[in-house]
Coordinates of C-alpha atoms in Angstrom, one line a residue:
M1 CA -25.5 -7.8 48.4
S2 CA -28.0 -8.6 45.6
R3 CA -31.5 -9.8 45.9
A4 CA -32.3 -13.5 46.0
P5 CA -33.6 -14.9 42.6
Q6 CA -37.3 -14.4 42.2
P7 CA -39.8 -16.7 40.4
F8 CA -40.5 -15.6 36.8
D9 CA -44.1 -16.6 36.0
H10 CA -45.1 -13.2 34.8
A11 CA -46.7 -12.4 31.5
V12 CA -44.4 -11.2 28.7
R13 CA -44.5 -7.4 28.3
S14 CA -44.9 -5.9 24.8
D15 CA -41.4 -4.4 25.0
E16 CA -39.7 -7.7 25.7
R17 CA -38.2 -9.9 22.9
L18 CA -39.2 -13.5 22.4
V19 CA -36.5 -14.2 19.8
L20 CA -32.8 -13.1 19.9
D21 CA -32.7 -11.9 16.3
A22 CA -29.7 -10.4 14.5
E23 CA -30.6 -6.9 15.6
A24 CA -30.8 -8.0 19.2
V25 CA -27.4 -9.7 18.9
R26 CA -26.1 -6.4 17.5
A27 CA -27.6 -4.5 20.4
W28 CA -26.3 -7.0 23.0
S29 CA -22.8 -6.8 21.6
A30 CA -22.9 -3.0 21.8
R31 CA -24.3 -3.0 25.4
T32 CA -21.7 -5.6 26.5
A33 CA -18.8 -3.5 25.2
E34 CA -20.4 -0.4 26.8
A35 CA -20.9 -2.1 30.1
L36 CA -17.4 -3.5 30.3
G37 CA -16.0 -0.2 29.3
R38 CA -17.9 1.5 32.1
E39 CA -16.9 -1.1 34.7
R40 CA -13.3 -1.9 33.5
A41 CA -11.6 0.2 36.2
A42 CA -13.7 -1.3 39.0
I43 CA -13.0 -4.8 37.7
D44 CA -9.3 -4.1 37.3
A45 CA -9.2 -2.9 40.9
I46 CA -10.4 -6.3 42.3
N47 CA -8.3 -8.5 40.0
V48 CA -6.3 -10.7 42.4
F49 CA -6.6 -14.1 40.6
P50 CA -5.0 -15.9 38.9
V51 CA -2.5 -13.0 38.8
A52 CA -2.8 -9.7 40.7
D53 CA -1.9 -7.7 37.6
G54 CA -5.0 -5.4 37.6
D55 CA -6.0 -5.9 34.0
T56 CA -9.0 -8.3 33.9
G57 CA -11.5 -5.5 33.3
T58 CA -9.4 -4.0 30.5
N59 CA -8.9 -7.4 28.9
L60 CA -12.6 -8.2 29.0
Y61 CA -13.5 -4.8 27.6
L62 CA -11.0 -5.2 24.7
T63 CA -12.3 -8.7 23.9
A64 CA -15.9 -7.5 24.0
D65 CA -15.1 -4.4 21.9
A66 CA -13.5 -6.7 19.2
A67 CA -16.6 -8.9 19.3
H68 CA -18.9 -5.8 18.7
R69 CA -16.7 -4.5 15.9
A70 CA -17.0 -7.9 14.2
V71 CA -20.8 -7.8 14.4
E72 CA -20.9 -4.3 13.0
A73 CA -18.7 -5.4 10.1
V74 CA -21.3 -8.0 9.2
F75 CA -24.0 -5.4 9.1
A76 CA -21.8 -3.0 7.2
A77 CA -20.8 -5.6 4.5
P78 CA -21.8 -4.7 0.9
G79 CA -25.3 -6.1 0.1
A80 CA -26.2 -6.7 3.8
T81 CA -29.8 -5.6 3.3
G82 CA -33.1 -7.0 2.2
D83 CA -33.0 -10.7 1.6
R84 CA -29.2 -10.7 2.3
A85 CA -29.5 -9.0 5.7
P86 CA -27.6 -10.8 8.5
D87 CA -29.5 -13.4 10.5
T88 CA -29.0 -14.6 14.1
A89 CA -26.4 -17.2 12.9
D90 CA -24.4 -14.5 11.1
A91 CA -24.4 -12.2 14.0
V92 CA -23.6 -14.6 16.8
R93 CA -20.9 -16.3 14.8
A94 CA -19.3 -12.9 14.0
M95 CA -19.5 -12.0 17.7
A96 CA -17.7 -15.2 18.8
H97 CA -15.1 -15.0 16.0
G98 CA -14.3 -11.4 16.7
A99 CA -13.8 -12.3 20.4
L100 CA -11.6 -15.2 19.4
L101 CA -9.3 -13.2 17.2
E102 CA -8.7 -10.4 19.8
A103 CA -9.2 -12.2 23.1
R104 CA -7.0 -10.7 25.9
G105 CA -5.8 -12.2 29.1
N106 CA -7.2 -15.2 31.0
S107 CA -10.7 -14.0 31.4
G108 CA -11.0 -12.5 27.9
T109 CA -9.9 -15.9 26.4
I110 CA -12.6 -17.7 28.5
L111 CA -15.2 -15.1 27.5
S112 CA -14.4 -15.8 23.8
Q113 CA -15.0 -19.5 24.4
L114 CA -18.3 -18.8 26.2
L115 CA -19.5 -16.8 23.2
R116 CA -18.3 -19.5 20.8
G117 CA -20.3 -22.1 22.8
M118 CA -23.4 -19.9 22.7
A119 CA -23.0 -19.2 19.0
G120 CA -23.2 -22.9 18.0
V121 CA -26.6 -23.3 19.6
L122 CA -28.1 -19.9 18.9
A123 CA -27.3 -20.4 15.2
E124 CA -29.9 -23.2 15.3
G125 CA -32.6 -21.2 17.1
A126 CA -32.9 -18.0 19.1
D127 CA -35.8 -18.5 21.5
G128 CA -35.6 -19.0 25.3
D129 CA -35.1 -22.7 25.2
H130 CA -32.2 -22.3 22.8
L131 CA -30.7 -19.6 24.9
A132 CA -30.8 -21.9 27.9
R133 CA -29.1 -24.6 25.9
A134 CA -26.6 -22.1 24.6
L135 CA -25.6 -21.0 28.1
A136 CA -25.2 -24.7 29.2
T137 CA -23.0 -25.4 26.2
A138 CA -21.0 -22.2 26.8
A139 CA -20.3 -23.1 30.4
S140 CA -19.2 -26.7 29.7
S141 CA -17.0 -25.7 26.7
A142 CA -15.3 -23.0 28.6
R143 CA -14.6 -25.3 31.5
A144 CA -13.1 -27.9 29.1
A145 CA -10.8 -25.2 27.6
V146 CA -9.1 -24.5 31.0
A147 CA -6.4 -27.0 31.9
H148 CA -7.0 -26.8 35.6
P149 CA -10.4 -25.3 36.4
E150 CA -10.9 -23.6 39.8
E151 CA -14.1 -23.0 41.6
G152 CA -14.9 -19.4 42.6
T153 CA -14.0 -18.1 39.1
I154 CA -15.7 -17.0 35.9
L155 CA -16.3 -20.7 35.2
T156 CA -18.3 -21.1 38.4
V157 CA -20.4 -18.0 37.5
A158 CA -21.0 -19.3 34.0
A159 CA -22.1 -22.7 35.4
A160 CA -24.5 -21.0 37.8
A161 CA -26.0 -19.0 35.0
A162 CA -26.6 -22.1 33.0
T163 CA -28.1 -24.0 36.0
G164 CA -30.4 -21.0 36.8
C165 CA -32.2 -21.3 33.5
R166 CA -31.8 -25.0 32.6
D167 CA -35.6 -25.5 32.5
G168 CA -35.9 -23.1 29.6
G169 CA -38.9 -20.9 29.1
T170 CA -39.5 -17.6 27.3
L171 CA -36.4 -15.6 26.3
P172 CA -37.0 -12.9 29.0
D173 CA -37.4 -15.5 31.7
V174 CA -34.3 -17.4 30.7
A175 CA -32.2 -14.2 30.5
R176 CA -33.5 -13.2 34.0
R177 CA -32.8 -16.6 35.6
A178 CA -29.3 -16.7 34.0
Y179 CA -28.5 -13.3 35.3
E180 CA -29.7 -13.8 38.8
G181 CA -28.0 -17.2 39.0
A182 CA -24.7 -15.6 37.9
R183 CA -25.1 -12.7 40.3
T184 CA -25.7 -15.0 43.3
A185 CA -22.8 -17.2 42.3
L186 CA -20.5 -14.2 42.1
E187 CA -21.3 -13.2 45.7
A188 CA -20.3 -16.6 46.8
T189 CA -16.9 -16.6 45.1
P190 CA -14.9 -15.2 48.1
G191 CA -15.8 -18.3 50.1
Q192 CA -14.7 -20.7 47.3
L193 CA -11.3 -19.3 46.5
A194 CA -8.9 -18.5 49.3
V195 CA -7.1 -15.6 47.5
L196 CA -10.5 -13.9 47.0
G197 CA -11.5 -14.4 50.6
A198 CA -8.1 -13.1 51.9
A199 CA -8.5 -10.0 49.7
G200 CA -12.2 -9.5 50.5
V201 CA -13.3 -9.3 46.9
V202 CA -15.4 -11.2 44.4
D203 CA -13.8 -12.8 41.3
A204 CA -13.0 -10.1 38.7
G205 CA -13.7 -12.4 35.7
G206 CA -17.0 -13.4 37.3
Q207 CA -18.0 -9.8 37.8
G208 CA -17.3 -9.2 34.1
L209 CA -19.5 -12.1 33.1
V210 CA -22.3 -10.7 35.2
A211 CA -22.0 -7.5 33.2
V212 CA -22.2 -9.4 30.0
L213 CA -25.4 -11.2 31.1
G214 CA -26.7 -7.9 32.4
A215 CA -26.3 -6.5 28.9
L216 CA -28.1 -9.5 27.5
L217 CA -31.0 -9.1 30.0
E218 CA -31.4 -5.4 29.2
T219 CA -31.4 -6.2 25.5
V220 CA -34.1 -8.8 25.9
T221 CA -36.3 -7.0 28.4
G222 CA -35.6 -3.3 27.7
T223 CA -34.8 -2.8 31.4
A224 CA -31.3 -2.6 32.9
P225 CA -30.8 -4.8 36.0
E226 CA -30.0 -3.3 39.3
A227 CA -26.4 -2.2 39.5
L228 CA -23.9 -4.2 41.5
P229 CA -22.8 -2.6 44.8
P230 CA -19.4 -1.0 44.6
S231 CA -16.6 -3.5 45.2
P232 CA -14.2 -2.9 48.1
A233 CA -10.6 -2.4 47.4
P234 CA -8.6 -5.6 47.9
A235 CA -7.0 -6.2 51.3
A236 CA -3.3 -5.8 51.9
A237 CA -1.2 -6.6 48.8
G238 CA 0.6 -9.3 50.7
T239 CA -2.4 -11.5 50.4
T240 CA -2.3 -11.7 46.7
E241 CA -0.2 -13.9 44.4
S242 CA 3.1 -12.6 43.2
C243 CA 4.8 -13.5 39.9
G244 CA 8.0 -13.1 38.0
P245 CA 11.6 -13.2 39.2
G246 CA 11.6 -13.9 42.9
G247 CA 7.8 -14.4 43.0
E248 CA 5.7 -17.5 43.4
G249 CA 4.2 -17.7 39.9
P250 CA 5.5 -17.5 36.3
G251 CA 6.9 -14.3 35.0
Y252 CA 5.2 -13.9 31.6
E253 CA 1.7 -14.1 30.0
V254 CA 1.9 -15.5 26.5
L255 CA -1.0 -15.3 24.0
Y256 CA -1.2 -16.1 20.4
L257 CA -3.6 -17.1 17.6
L258 CA -2.8 -20.5 16.2
E259 CA -3.7 -22.3 13.0
A260 CA -3.4 -26.0 13.7
E261 CA -5.2 -29.3 13.5
D262 CA -7.0 -30.8 16.5
A263 CA -4.4 -33.5 17.1
A264 CA -1.6 -31.0 17.2
V265 CA -3.5 -28.8 19.6
E266 CA -3.9 -31.7 22.1
L267 CA -0.1 -32.2 22.1
L268 CA 0.4 -28.5 22.4
K269 CA -1.8 -28.4 25.5
A270 CA 0.3 -31.1 27.2
R271 CA 3.5 -29.3 26.4
L272 CA 2.3 -25.9 27.6
D273 CA 0.8 -27.4 30.7
A274 CA 4.2 -28.7 31.7
L275 CA 5.8 -25.3 31.0
G276 CA 3.5 -23.1 33.2
D277 CA 0.0 -22.6 34.5
S278 CA -3.3 -20.7 33.8
L279 CA -3.4 -22.6 30.5
V280 CA -6.5 -21.8 28.3
V281 CA -6.8 -23.0 24.7
V282 CA -10.1 -22.0 23.0
G283 CA -11.4 -22.2 19.5
G284 CA -11.7 -24.9 16.9
D285 CA -12.1 -25.6 13.2
G286 CA -8.4 -25.0 12.6
L287 CA -8.2 -21.6 14.5
W288 CA -7.3 -21.4 18.2
N289 CA -6.5 -18.8 20.8
V290 CA -3.7 -19.9 23.2
H291 CA -3.2 -18.3 26.7
V292 CA -0.6 -19.5 29.2
H293 CA 1.6 -18.1 32.1
V294 CA 5.2 -19.3 31.8
D295 CA 8.7 -18.4 32.8
D296 CA 10.1 -19.3 29.4
A297 CA 8.1 -17.3 26.9
G298 CA 10.2 -18.4 24.0
A299 CA 9.5 -22.1 24.7
A300 CA 5.8 -21.3 24.8
V301 CA 5.9 -19.7 21.3
E302 CA 8.2 -22.4 20.0
A303 CA 5.6 -25.0 21.1
G304 CA 3.0 -23.1 19.0
I305 CA 5.3 -23.1 15.9
E306 CA 5.7 -26.9 16.2
A307 CA 1.9 -27.3 16.5
G308 CA 1.0 -25.0 13.5
R309 CA 1.3 -21.3 12.6
P310 CA 1.1 -18.8 15.4
H311 CA 0.0 -15.2 14.8
R312 CA -0.5 -12.0 16.8
I313 CA 1.9 -13.1 19.5
R314 CA 1.7 -11.1 22.7
V315 CA 3.9 -11.4 25.7
T316 CA 3.3 -9.5 29.0
H317 CA 5.8 -9.2 31.8
F318 CA 4.3 -9.7 35.3
A319 CA 7.5 -8.3 36.7
A320 CA 10.3 -6.4 35.1
A321 CA 13.2 -8.6 33.9
P322 CA 16.7 -7.6 35.0
A323 CA 18.4 -5.2 32.5
P324 CA 21.6 -6.1 30.8
E325 CA 24.7 -5.2 32.7
P326 CA 25.8 -1.8 31.5
H327 CA 29.4 -0.9 30.6
R328 CA 31.0 2.5 30.2
A329 CA 31.3 4.1 26.8
D330 CA 35.1 4.1 27.1
E331 CA 35.3 0.4 27.9
A332 CA 36.4 -2.2 25.4
P333 CA 33.7 -4.6 24.3
A334 CA 33.2 -7.7 26.4
H335 CA 34.9 -9.9 23.8
A336 CA 38.0 -7.8 23.8
R337 CA 38.1 -7.9 27.6
G338 CA 37.8 -11.7 27.6
E339 CA 34.4 -11.5 29.2
R340 CA 31.2 -13.1 28.0
A341 CA 28.9 -10.9 25.9
H342 CA 25.4 -10.4 27.1
R343 CA 23.7 -12.0 24.1
A344 CA 24.6 -13.5 20.7
V345 CA 22.9 -15.1 17.7
V346 CA 24.3 -18.2 16.1
A347 CA 22.9 -18.9 12.6
V348 CA 23.5 -21.7 10.1
L349 CA 23.6 -20.2 6.5
P350 CA 24.2 -21.5 3.0
G351 CA 26.6 -19.5 0.8
E352 CA 29.6 -17.4 1.7
G353 CA 27.8 -14.1 0.9
L354 CA 24.8 -14.8 3.1
A355 CA 27.1 -15.9 5.9
G356 CA 29.1 -12.7 5.6
L357 CA 26.0 -10.5 5.5
C358 CA 24.7 -12.0 8.8
A359 CA 28.1 -11.8 10.4
E360 CA 28.1 -8.1 9.6
A361 CA 24.7 -7.9 11.5
G362 CA 26.4 -9.4 14.5
A363 CA 25.7 -13.1 14.2
T364 CA 28.1 -15.9 14.7
T365 CA 27.7 -18.0 11.5
V366 CA 28.1 -21.6 10.6
Q367 CA 28.3 -22.2 6.9
A368 CA 26.3 -25.1 5.5
R369 CA 28.0 -26.4 2.4
P370 CA 26.2 -28.6 -0.2
G371 CA 26.1 -32.2 1.0
E372 CA 27.9 -31.2 4.2
P373 CA 25.4 -30.2 6.9
P374 CA 27.0 -29.1 10.2
A375 CA 26.9 -31.6 13.0
G376 CA 25.9 -31.0 16.6
D377 CA 29.5 -30.6 17.6
D378 CA 29.9 -27.8 14.9
L379 CA 26.9 -26.0 16.3
L380 CA 28.1 -26.4 19.9
A381 CA 31.5 -25.0 18.9
A382 CA 29.7 -22.0 17.3
V383 CA 27.7 -21.4 20.5
R384 CA 30.9 -21.5 22.5
R385 CA 32.7 -19.2 20.0
A386 CA 29.9 -16.6 20.4
H387 CA 31.1 -16.3 24.0
A388 CA 27.9 -15.0 25.4
R389 CA 25.7 -15.6 28.5
E390 CA 22.6 -15.9 26.3
V391 CA 22.5 -17.4 22.8
V392 CA 19.7 -17.5 20.2
L393 CA 20.3 -20.5 17.9
L394 CA 18.9 -20.4 14.3
P395 CA 19.4 -23.7 12.5
N396 CA 17.6 -22.5 9.3
D397 CA 17.0 -26.1 8.1
T398 CA 14.4 -28.6 9.2
D399 CA 17.0 -31.4 8.9
L400 CA 19.2 -29.7 11.5
R401 CA 16.6 -29.5 14.2
A402 CA 17.7 -32.5 16.1
A403 CA 21.4 -31.6 15.9
A404 CA 20.6 -28.0 17.0
A405 CA 18.5 -29.3 20.0
T406 CA 21.4 -31.5 21.1
A407 CA 23.8 -28.6 20.9
A408 CA 21.5 -26.4 22.8
E409 CA 21.1 -28.9 25.6
R410 CA 24.9 -29.4 25.9
A411 CA 25.4 -25.6 26.0
R412 CA 22.8 -25.3 28.7
A413 CA 24.7 -27.8 30.8
E414 CA 27.7 -25.5 30.5
G415 CA 25.7 -22.6 32.0
I416 CA 24.8 -20.9 28.8
R417 CA 21.2 -19.8 28.4
V418 CA 20.2 -21.0 24.9
A419 CA 16.9 -20.5 23.0
L420 CA 16.4 -22.6 19.9
I421 CA 14.1 -21.0 17.3
P422 CA 13.1 -23.8 14.9
T423 CA 13.7 -21.8 11.7
R424 CA 13.4 -24.0 8.6
A425 CA 15.0 -21.9 6.0
A426 CA 17.6 -19.2 5.7
V427 CA 15.0 -16.5 4.9
Q428 CA 13.3 -17.2 8.2
G429 CA 16.6 -16.8 9.9
I430 CA 17.1 -13.5 8.1
A431 CA 13.7 -12.3 9.2
A432 CA 14.5 -13.3 12.8
L433 CA 17.9 -11.6 12.8
A434 CA 16.3 -8.4 11.4
V435 CA 14.2 -7.9 14.6
H436 CA 16.9 -9.0 17.0
E437 CA 17.5 -6.4 19.8
P438 CA 20.1 -7.4 22.4
D439 CA 19.2 -4.6 24.7
R440 CA 15.7 -5.9 25.5
S441 CA 14.9 -8.9 27.8
F442 CA 15.9 -12.3 26.5
D443 CA 12.4 -13.7 26.4
E444 CA 11.1 -10.6 24.6
D445 CA 13.9 -10.9 22.0
V446 CA 13.2 -14.6 21.5
V447 CA 9.5 -14.0 21.1
A448 CA 10.0 -11.2 18.6
M449 CA 12.5 -13.2 16.6
T450 CA 10.2 -16.3 16.7
A451 CA 7.2 -14.3 15.5
A452 CA 9.2 -12.8 12.6
A453 CA 10.4 -16.3 11.6
G454 CA 7.0 -17.8 11.9
A455 CA 5.4 -15.1 9.8
T456 CA 7.8 -15.8 6.9
R457 CA 6.7 -18.4 4.3
Y458 CA 9.7 -19.8 2.4
A459 CA 10.5 -21.4 -1.0
E460 CA 13.6 -22.7 -2.8
L461 CA 14.4 -23.2 -6.4
A462 CA 16.7 -26.1 -7.2
V463 CA 17.7 -28.2 -10.2
A464 CA 16.8 -31.9 -10.2
E465 CA 19.8 -34.2 -10.4
R466 CA 17.9 -37.3 -11.5
Q467 CA 14.4 -38.5 -12.5
S468 CA 12.2 -38.9 -9.5
F469 CA 8.6 -38.8 -8.3
T470 CA 7.5 -35.6 -6.5
S471 CA 4.4 -34.2 -5.0
A472 CA 4.0 -32.1 -8.2
G473 CA 4.5 -35.1 -10.6
V474 CA 7.5 -36.8 -12.2
C475 CA 10.6 -34.6 -12.8
Q476 CA 13.5 -35.3 -15.1
A477 CA 17.2 -34.6 -14.5
G478 CA 17.8 -30.9 -15.2
D479 CA 14.2 -29.8 -14.5
V480 CA 13.8 -26.8 -12.2
L481 CA 12.0 -27.6 -9.0
G482 CA 10.1 -24.9 -7.1
L483 CA 9.7 -26.1 -3.5
I484 CA 7.3 -24.2 -1.2
E485 CA 7.6 -24.9 2.5
G486 CA 9.7 -28.0 1.7
D487 CA 7.4 -29.6 -0.8
V488 CA 7.8 -29.6 -4.6
A489 CA 5.0 -27.4 -5.9
V490 CA 6.2 -26.5 -9.4
I491 CA 8.2 -28.3 -12.0
G492 CA 9.6 -26.2 -14.9
Q493 CA 12.3 -26.0 -17.5
D494 CA 13.4 -22.3 -17.0
L495 CA 14.5 -21.0 -13.6
T496 CA 13.2 -17.5 -14.1
D497 CA 9.7 -18.6 -15.3
T498 CA 9.5 -21.2 -12.5
A499 CA 10.5 -18.5 -10.0
R500 CA 7.7 -16.2 -11.2
T501 CA 5.2 -19.1 -10.8
V502 CA 6.4 -19.8 -7.3
L503 CA 6.2 -16.2 -6.3
D504 CA 2.6 -15.9 -7.6
R505 CA 1.5 -19.0 -5.7
M506 CA 3.0 -17.6 -2.5
L507 CA 1.6 -14.2 -2.9
Q508 CA -1.9 -15.5 -3.5
A509 CA -2.1 -16.0 0.3
G510 CA -1.0 -12.4 0.9
G511 CA 2.2 -10.8 1.8
E512 CA 3.9 -7.5 2.6
L513 CA 7.6 -8.2 1.9
V514 CA 9.4 -10.5 -0.5
T515 CA 12.9 -11.5 0.3
L516 CA 15.1 -12.9 -2.6
V517 CA 18.4 -14.6 -1.8
V518 CA 20.2 -15.1 -5.1
A519 CA 23.3 -17.4 -5.5
D520 CA 26.1 -16.9 -8.0
S521 CA 24.7 -19.9 -10.0
A522 CA 21.5 -18.0 -10.8
P523 CA 20.9 -16.6 -14.2
P524 CA 22.1 -12.9 -14.6
G525 CA 19.4 -10.4 -14.0
L526 CA 17.2 -12.9 -12.1
A527 CA 16.7 -10.6 -9.1
A528 CA 15.9 -7.5 -11.2
T529 CA 13.3 -9.5 -13.3
L530 CA 11.6 -10.8 -10.2
E531 CA 11.6 -7.4 -8.5
T532 CA 9.9 -5.9 -11.5
H533 CA 7.4 -8.8 -11.6
V534 CA 6.4 -8.2 -7.9
R535 CA 6.3 -4.4 -8.4
R536 CA 3.9 -4.6 -11.4
G537 CA 1.6 -7.4 -10.0
Y538 CA 1.5 -6.6 -6.3
L539 CA 1.5 -2.9 -5.6
A540 CA 1.5 -3.1 -1.8
V541 CA 4.4 -5.6 -1.6
D542 CA 8.0 -4.5 -1.1
T543 CA 11.1 -6.5 -2.3
V544 CA 14.6 -6.9 -0.8
T545 CA 17.4 -8.8 -2.4
Y546 CA 20.5 -10.4 -0.9
H547 CA 23.4 -12.2 -2.7
A548 CA 24.3 -15.6 -1.2
G549 CA 27.5 -16.1 -3.2
E550 CA 28.7 -19.6 -3.9
G551 CA 27.5 -22.7 -2.2
A552 CA 23.8 -21.8 -1.9
P553 CA 20.7 -22.9 -3.9
P554 CA 20.1 -20.8 -7.0
L555 CA 17.2 -18.9 -5.3
L556 CA 15.6 -18.7 -1.9
I557 CA 12.3 -16.8 -1.5
G558 CA 10.7 -15.5 1.7
V559 CA 7.3 -13.9 2.0
E560 CA 6.4 -12.1 5.2

């Protein structure tokens, strides 16, 4: 198929680069996006591993396009000229970060880690020897990011590229050796992975990486490498892996960005590995991109919430989930016929008004009275009372998590499918309920609700009952406490003034929607005062107010 690697002891031509400077990185990122855009359909057509879903080329292209846009943003930044012009470190780090933020699919996620591994070395130097070291670091870090590496994949091609240029040399020589090593390894992939051999194709992710290295080679030498021969169409579909209901593999691909500490990510990997396969977790320095194939998409997202703060959650169905059972327009509702409803939401809520509001939205509610949190038996009774085949449970309180988990397990033993979304405050539950759509698949609904809850920061204002030590200092009985995410952040004497301070602190981190839940015990006009404060100080932020009635804290705040 391709030519055997040739020795590279030639003299460097005048049009070849000896250093991968910032402009070269910019050109490489552009050529990579262009090459993958040109080849995406051909790569999609040979995608049979790990899932034959025909999107590897598209995922690689979208990842590379995001990387290129990030590099362009560095060059377009105000003042990015003269002494402040981007250098290699700025450009390669932007390329890697852009890929991390927008990585798509299994191969796109791995590509982002390859770029991250290269960036760390190229930021220190950009000659041929550094490029050789960068490729070696990229290959090892990408392999480490995959829970169960397989030979005959993009990882094998990356390792071959690094091996091909391990002795270093000039930048053009290293780029040529890396490219030829990758291309030769790609041709061998059908003999390494049975599903590729059965389909008669090379690895799709590996072919994408060869395109990336080809773009690098063209950038460094000024000459495009010889095009790969056209790939044959995969053999009969029966040779490829099937997924989803009735298939051999998991039914969903789940991806999300995650803000989390290293220790939490290690625990997350273990949990996700037990839930599914094709697990890839890339990134570092507090920001990670998580990719996994699972049957329970909600559990995969829930694991991310327990580890940190997930963002940009994406769920892809490998096979269509069964639609809810339809009923005729003239039929009575399932409850009225004594049948189980298709799906229900059970929510724990403080205050009669808030419970009534959520009940109007279709939720089965459990009221949490001051000093009387509901027990596991109360939550189980509510799940049974919902009388549905599928139930989403919103505890809306960190302290209720254990009781809710116990109730969920007992309900599952009775044949009810239960998803526990670990909401920690009523405003998170309101956000989740707002996006609830019972007509879509259960996993899609759970993921959307979990994402809405996870994107909502929360605060509560309360009045101290006694003198005590807090994370914000010593408070006295009667002081107003502003708790943000469960910790005392502000101590004040006036509830309205303290609420303004809490709002300002929360909105410093950004926000699009403020939710105010006001109890009967709050000062008159509090909601109107805070709405005006937000409208005047934060022009792009909307505000919505709910009345909790009696039995709730004076004020709950949510920021989405």
